[in-house]
mmCIF file of C-alpha atoms and ligand atoms in Angstrom:
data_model
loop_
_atom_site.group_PDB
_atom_site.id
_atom_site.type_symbol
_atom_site.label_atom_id
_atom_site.label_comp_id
_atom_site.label_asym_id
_atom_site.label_seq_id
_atom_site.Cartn_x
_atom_site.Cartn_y
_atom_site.Cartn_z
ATOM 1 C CA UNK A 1 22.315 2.567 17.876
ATOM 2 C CA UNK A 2 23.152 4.075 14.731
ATOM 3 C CA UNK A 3 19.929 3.986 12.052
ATOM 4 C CA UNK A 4 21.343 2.424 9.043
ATOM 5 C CA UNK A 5 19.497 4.545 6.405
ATOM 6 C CA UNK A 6 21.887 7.267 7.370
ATOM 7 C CA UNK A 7 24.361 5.669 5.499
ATOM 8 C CA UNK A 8 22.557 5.254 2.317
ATOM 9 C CA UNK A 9 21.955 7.987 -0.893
ATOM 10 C CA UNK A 10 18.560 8.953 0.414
ATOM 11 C CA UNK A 11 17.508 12.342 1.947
ATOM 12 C CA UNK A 12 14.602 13.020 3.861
ATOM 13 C CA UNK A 13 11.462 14.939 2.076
ATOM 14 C CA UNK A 14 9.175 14.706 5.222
ATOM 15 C CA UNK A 15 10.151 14.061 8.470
ATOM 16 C CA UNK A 16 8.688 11.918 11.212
ATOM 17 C CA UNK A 17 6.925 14.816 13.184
ATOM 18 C CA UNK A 18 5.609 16.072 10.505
ATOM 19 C CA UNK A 19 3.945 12.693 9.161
ATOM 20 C CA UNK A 20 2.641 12.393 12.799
ATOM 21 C CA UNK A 21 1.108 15.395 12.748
ATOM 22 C CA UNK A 22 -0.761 14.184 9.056
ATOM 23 C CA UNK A 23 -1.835 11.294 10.298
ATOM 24 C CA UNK A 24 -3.130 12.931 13.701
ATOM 25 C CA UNK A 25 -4.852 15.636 11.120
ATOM 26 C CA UNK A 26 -6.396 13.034 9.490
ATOM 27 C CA UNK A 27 -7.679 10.588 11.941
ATOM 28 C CA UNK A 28 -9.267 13.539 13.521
ATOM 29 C CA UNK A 29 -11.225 14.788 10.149
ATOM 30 C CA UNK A 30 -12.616 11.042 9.263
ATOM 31 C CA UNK A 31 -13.317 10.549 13.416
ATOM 32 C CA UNK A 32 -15.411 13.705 12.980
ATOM 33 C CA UNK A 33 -17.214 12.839 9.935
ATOM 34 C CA UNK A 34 -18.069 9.587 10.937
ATOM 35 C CA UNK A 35 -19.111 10.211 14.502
ATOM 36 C CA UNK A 36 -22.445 8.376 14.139
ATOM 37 C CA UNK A 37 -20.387 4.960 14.192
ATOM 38 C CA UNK A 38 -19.727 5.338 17.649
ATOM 39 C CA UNK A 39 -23.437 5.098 18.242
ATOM 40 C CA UNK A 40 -24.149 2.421 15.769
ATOM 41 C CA UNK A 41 -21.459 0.627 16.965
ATOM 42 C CA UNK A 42 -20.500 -0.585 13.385
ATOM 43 C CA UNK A 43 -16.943 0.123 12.558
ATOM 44 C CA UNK A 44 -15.761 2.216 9.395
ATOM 45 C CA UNK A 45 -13.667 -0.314 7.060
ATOM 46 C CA UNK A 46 -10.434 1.080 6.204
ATOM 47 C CA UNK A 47 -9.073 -0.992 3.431
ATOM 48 C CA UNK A 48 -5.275 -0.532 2.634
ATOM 49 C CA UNK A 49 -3.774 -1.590 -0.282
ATOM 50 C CA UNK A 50 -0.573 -3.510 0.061
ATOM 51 C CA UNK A 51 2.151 -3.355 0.661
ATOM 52 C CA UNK A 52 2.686 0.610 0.340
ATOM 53 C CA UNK A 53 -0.163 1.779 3.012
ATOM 54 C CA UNK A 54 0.128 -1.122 5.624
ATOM 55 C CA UNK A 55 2.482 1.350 7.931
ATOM 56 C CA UNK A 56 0.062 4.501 7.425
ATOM 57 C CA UNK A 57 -2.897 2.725 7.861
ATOM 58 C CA UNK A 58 -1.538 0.922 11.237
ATOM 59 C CA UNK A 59 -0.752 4.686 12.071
ATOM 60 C CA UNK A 60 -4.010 5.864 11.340
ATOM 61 C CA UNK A 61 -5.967 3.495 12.621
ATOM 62 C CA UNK A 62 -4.389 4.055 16.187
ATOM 63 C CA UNK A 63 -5.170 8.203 16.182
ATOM 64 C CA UNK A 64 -9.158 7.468 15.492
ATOM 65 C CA UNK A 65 -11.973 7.837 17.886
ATOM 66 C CA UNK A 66 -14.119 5.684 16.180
ATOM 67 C CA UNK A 67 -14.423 2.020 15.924
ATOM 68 C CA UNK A 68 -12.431 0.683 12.844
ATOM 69 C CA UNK A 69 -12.233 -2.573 11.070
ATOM 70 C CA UNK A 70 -9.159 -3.560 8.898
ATOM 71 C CA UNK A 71 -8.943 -5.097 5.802
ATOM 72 C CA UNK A 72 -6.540 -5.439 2.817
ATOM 73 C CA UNK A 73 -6.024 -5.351 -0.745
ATOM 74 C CA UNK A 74 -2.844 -6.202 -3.136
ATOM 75 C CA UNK A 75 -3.389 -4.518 -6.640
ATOM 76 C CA UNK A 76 -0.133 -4.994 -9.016
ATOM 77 C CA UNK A 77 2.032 -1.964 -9.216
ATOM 78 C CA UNK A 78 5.226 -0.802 -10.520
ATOM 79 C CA UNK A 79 7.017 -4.408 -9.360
ATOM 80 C CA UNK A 80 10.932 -3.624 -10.027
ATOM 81 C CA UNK A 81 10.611 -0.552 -11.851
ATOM 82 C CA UNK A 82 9.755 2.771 -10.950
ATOM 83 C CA UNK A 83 7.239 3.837 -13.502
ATOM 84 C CA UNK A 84 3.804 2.587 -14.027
ATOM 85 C CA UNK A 85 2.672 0.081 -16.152
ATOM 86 C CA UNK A 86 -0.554 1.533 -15.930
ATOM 87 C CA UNK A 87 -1.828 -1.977 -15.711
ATOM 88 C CA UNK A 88 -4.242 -2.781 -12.129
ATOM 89 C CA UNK A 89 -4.682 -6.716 -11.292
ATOM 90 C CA UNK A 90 -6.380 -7.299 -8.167
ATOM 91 C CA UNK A 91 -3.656 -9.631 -6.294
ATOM 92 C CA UNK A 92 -5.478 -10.529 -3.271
ATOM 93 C CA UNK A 93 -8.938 -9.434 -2.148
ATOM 94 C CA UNK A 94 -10.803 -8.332 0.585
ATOM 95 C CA UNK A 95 -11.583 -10.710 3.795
ATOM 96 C CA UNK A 96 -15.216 -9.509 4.099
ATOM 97 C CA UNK A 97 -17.883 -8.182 2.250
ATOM 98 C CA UNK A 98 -18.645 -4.521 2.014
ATOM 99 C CA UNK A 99 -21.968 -4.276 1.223
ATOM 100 C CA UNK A 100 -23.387 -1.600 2.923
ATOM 101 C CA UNK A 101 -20.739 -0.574 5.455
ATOM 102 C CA UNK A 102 -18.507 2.814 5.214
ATOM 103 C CA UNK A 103 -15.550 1.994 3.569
ATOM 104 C CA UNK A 104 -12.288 4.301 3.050
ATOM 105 C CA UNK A 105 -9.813 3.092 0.626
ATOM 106 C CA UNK A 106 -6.291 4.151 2.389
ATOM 107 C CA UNK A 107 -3.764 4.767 -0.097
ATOM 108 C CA UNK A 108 0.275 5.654 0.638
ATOM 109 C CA UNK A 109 0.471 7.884 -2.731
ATOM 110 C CA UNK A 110 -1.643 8.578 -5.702
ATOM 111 C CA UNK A 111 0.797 9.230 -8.478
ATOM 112 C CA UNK A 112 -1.448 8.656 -12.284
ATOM 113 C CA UNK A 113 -4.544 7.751 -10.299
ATOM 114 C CA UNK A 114 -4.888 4.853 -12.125
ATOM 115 C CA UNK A 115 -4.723 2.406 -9.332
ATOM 116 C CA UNK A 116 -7.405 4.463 -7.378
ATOM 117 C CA UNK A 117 -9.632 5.027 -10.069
ATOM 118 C CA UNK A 118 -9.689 1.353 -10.952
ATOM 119 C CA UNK A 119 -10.298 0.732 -7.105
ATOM 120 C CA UNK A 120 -13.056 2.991 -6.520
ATOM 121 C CA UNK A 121 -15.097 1.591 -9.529
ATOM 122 C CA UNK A 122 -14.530 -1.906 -8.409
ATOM 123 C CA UNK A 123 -15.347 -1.305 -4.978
ATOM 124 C CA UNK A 124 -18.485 0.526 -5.476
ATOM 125 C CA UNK A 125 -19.655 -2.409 -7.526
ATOM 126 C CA UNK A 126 -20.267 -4.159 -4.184
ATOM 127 C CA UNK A 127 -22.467 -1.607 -2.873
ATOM 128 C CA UNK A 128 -20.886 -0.434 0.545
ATOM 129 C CA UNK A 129 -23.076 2.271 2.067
ATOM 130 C CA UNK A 130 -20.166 5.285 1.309
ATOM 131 C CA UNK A 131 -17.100 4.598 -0.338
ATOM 132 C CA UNK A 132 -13.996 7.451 0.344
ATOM 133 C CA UNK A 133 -10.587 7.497 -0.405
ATOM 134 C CA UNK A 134 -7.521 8.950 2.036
ATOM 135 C CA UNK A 135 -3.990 9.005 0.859
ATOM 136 C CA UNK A 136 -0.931 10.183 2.955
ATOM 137 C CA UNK A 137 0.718 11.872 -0.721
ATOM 138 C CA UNK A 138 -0.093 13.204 -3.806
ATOM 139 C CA UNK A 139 1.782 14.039 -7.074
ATOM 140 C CA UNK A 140 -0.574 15.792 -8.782
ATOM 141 C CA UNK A 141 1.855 16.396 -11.357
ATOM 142 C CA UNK A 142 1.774 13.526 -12.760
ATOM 143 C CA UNK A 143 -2.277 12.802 -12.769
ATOM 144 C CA UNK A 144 -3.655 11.001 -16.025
ATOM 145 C CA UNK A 145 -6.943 10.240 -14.518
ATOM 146 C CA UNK A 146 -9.002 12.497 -12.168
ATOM 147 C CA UNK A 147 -10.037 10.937 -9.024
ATOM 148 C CA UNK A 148 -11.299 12.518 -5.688
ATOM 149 C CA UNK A 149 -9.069 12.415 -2.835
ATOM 150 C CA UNK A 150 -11.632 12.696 0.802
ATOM 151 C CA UNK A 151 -8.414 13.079 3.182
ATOM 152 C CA UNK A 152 -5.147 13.979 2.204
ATOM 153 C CA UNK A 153 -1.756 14.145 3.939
ATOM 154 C CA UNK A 154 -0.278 16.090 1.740
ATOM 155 C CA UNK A 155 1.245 16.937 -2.194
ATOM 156 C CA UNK A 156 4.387 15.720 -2.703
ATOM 157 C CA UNK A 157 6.596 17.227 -5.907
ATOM 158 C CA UNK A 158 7.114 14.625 -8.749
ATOM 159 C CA UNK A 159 10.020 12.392 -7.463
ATOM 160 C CA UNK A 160 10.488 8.572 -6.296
ATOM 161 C CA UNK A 161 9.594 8.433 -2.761
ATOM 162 C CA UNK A 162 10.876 5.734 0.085
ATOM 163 C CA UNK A 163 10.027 5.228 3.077
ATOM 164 C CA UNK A 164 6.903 5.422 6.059
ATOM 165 C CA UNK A 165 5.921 1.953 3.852
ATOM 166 C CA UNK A 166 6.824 3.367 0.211
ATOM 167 C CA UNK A 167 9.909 0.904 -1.376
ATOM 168 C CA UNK A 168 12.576 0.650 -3.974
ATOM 169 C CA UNK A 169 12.428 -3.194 -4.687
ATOM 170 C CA UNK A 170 11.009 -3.586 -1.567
ATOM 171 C CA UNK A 171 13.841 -2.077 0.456
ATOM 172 C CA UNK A 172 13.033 0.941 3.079
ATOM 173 C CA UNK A 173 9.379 0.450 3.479
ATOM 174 C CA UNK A 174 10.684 0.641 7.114
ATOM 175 C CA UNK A 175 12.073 4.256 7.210
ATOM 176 C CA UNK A 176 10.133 6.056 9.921
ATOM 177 C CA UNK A 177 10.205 9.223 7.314
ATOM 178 C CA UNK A 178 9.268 9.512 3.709
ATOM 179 C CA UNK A 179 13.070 10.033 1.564
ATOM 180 C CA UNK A 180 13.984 11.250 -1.947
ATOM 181 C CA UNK A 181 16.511 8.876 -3.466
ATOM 182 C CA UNK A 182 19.429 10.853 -4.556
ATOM 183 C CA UNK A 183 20.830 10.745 -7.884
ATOM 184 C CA UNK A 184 24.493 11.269 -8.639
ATOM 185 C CA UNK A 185 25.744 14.574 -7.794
ATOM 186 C CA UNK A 186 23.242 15.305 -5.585
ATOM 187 C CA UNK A 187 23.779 16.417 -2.071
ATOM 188 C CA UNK A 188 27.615 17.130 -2.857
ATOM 189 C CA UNK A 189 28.513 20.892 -3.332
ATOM 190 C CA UNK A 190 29.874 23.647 -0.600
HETATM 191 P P1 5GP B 201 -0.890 5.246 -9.610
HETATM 192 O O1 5GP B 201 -1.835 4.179 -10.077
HETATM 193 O O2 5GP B 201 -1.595 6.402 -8.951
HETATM 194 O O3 5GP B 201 0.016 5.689 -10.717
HETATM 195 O O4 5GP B 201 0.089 4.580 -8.597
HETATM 196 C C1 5GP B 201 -0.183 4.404 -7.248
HETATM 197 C C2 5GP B 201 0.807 3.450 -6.637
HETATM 198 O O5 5GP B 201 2.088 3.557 -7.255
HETATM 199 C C3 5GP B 201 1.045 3.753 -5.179
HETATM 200 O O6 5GP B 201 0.124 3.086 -4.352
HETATM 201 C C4 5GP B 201 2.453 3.251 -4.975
HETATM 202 O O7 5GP B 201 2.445 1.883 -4.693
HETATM 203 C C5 5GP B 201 3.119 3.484 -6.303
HETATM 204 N N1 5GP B 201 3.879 4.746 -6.314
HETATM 205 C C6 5GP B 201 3.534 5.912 -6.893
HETATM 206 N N2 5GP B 201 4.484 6.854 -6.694
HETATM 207 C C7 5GP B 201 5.449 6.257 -5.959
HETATM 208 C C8 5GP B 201 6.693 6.716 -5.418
HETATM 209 O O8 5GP B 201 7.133 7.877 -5.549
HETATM 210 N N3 5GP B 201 7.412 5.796 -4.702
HETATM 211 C C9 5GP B 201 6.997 4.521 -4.519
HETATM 212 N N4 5GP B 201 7.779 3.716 -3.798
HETATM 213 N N5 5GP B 201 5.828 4.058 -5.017
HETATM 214 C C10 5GP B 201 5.065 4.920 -5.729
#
């Protein structure tokens, strides 16, 4: 069976094996730094924020050692067009409460930092015990606001990225790799 994305004007920026070996990397640091869970028996909350970190975060999740506990957030984001607006509206909320449990926000990309700075002040407001923030990307290029990142994947340079759960008006979040979309003229040559 043929994968239909080979068909379309996208090329690939990181490749599948190399996002497995990320996520492995990263499960692996916060299984470490967390270790005490296992005897506590109280799982770390790994909140991902919709829709862009629901495929990481179901990676992730899977390559830890410790007990984990899902939950989600929606925050509005670019919508249809591919810059930010800058603007952060909580969408839909958490299932649970946080207060005092370890909680790592799980992010797909942190481009201004906007979204994750807003996020980390509003979640600390409920007083979990530790609040930390992993993202599978960064631009820093493109930073406006500083904000700590605990566990990173990796930088990425300052393009639009598809794919591994990143869209383009909601179209290949399900790319198994993360994809530049090419612009006329691109890709052709000798
Ligand atoms: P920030 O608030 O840091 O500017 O934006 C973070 C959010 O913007 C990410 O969670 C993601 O949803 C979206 N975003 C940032 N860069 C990209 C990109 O290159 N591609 C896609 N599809 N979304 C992006």
């Amino acid at each position: 069976m043929q994968e239909y994305w080979k068909n379309e004007p996208i090329r690939c920026l990181i490749g599948r094996d190399e996002i497995c070996r990320m996520v492995r990397r990263l499960a692996g640091e916060i299984s470490a730094d967390y270790a005490n869970l296992v005897e506590t028996e109280e799982p770390l909350v790994m909140v991902g924020i919709l829709k862009g970190a629901a495929v990481f975060l179901s990676d992730l999740v899977r390559e830890m050692s410790i007990p984990t506990a899902m939950d989600f957030m929606a925050v509005s984001s670019y919508g249809a067009s591919t810059t930010s607006s800058g603007v952060v509206r909580i969408l839909h909320d958490l299932g649970s409460p946080i207060q005092d449990r370890h909680v790592i926000i799980v992010e797909d990309i942190v481009d201004t930092g906007l979204t994750l700075q807003y996020l980390k002040q509003h979640l600390a407001g409920r007083e979990p015990a530790s609040l930390h923030v992993c993202a599978l990307l960064d631009k820093p290029e493109r930073r406006e606001v500083a904000v700590d990142i605990d566990y990173l994947g990796c930088e990425v340079p300052d393009e639009f990225l598809v794919g591994y759960g990143l869209d383009l008006d909601e179209r290949y979040r399900d790319l198994p790799h993360v994809a530049v979309i090419e612009t006329a003229g691109e890709g052709e040559g000798s």
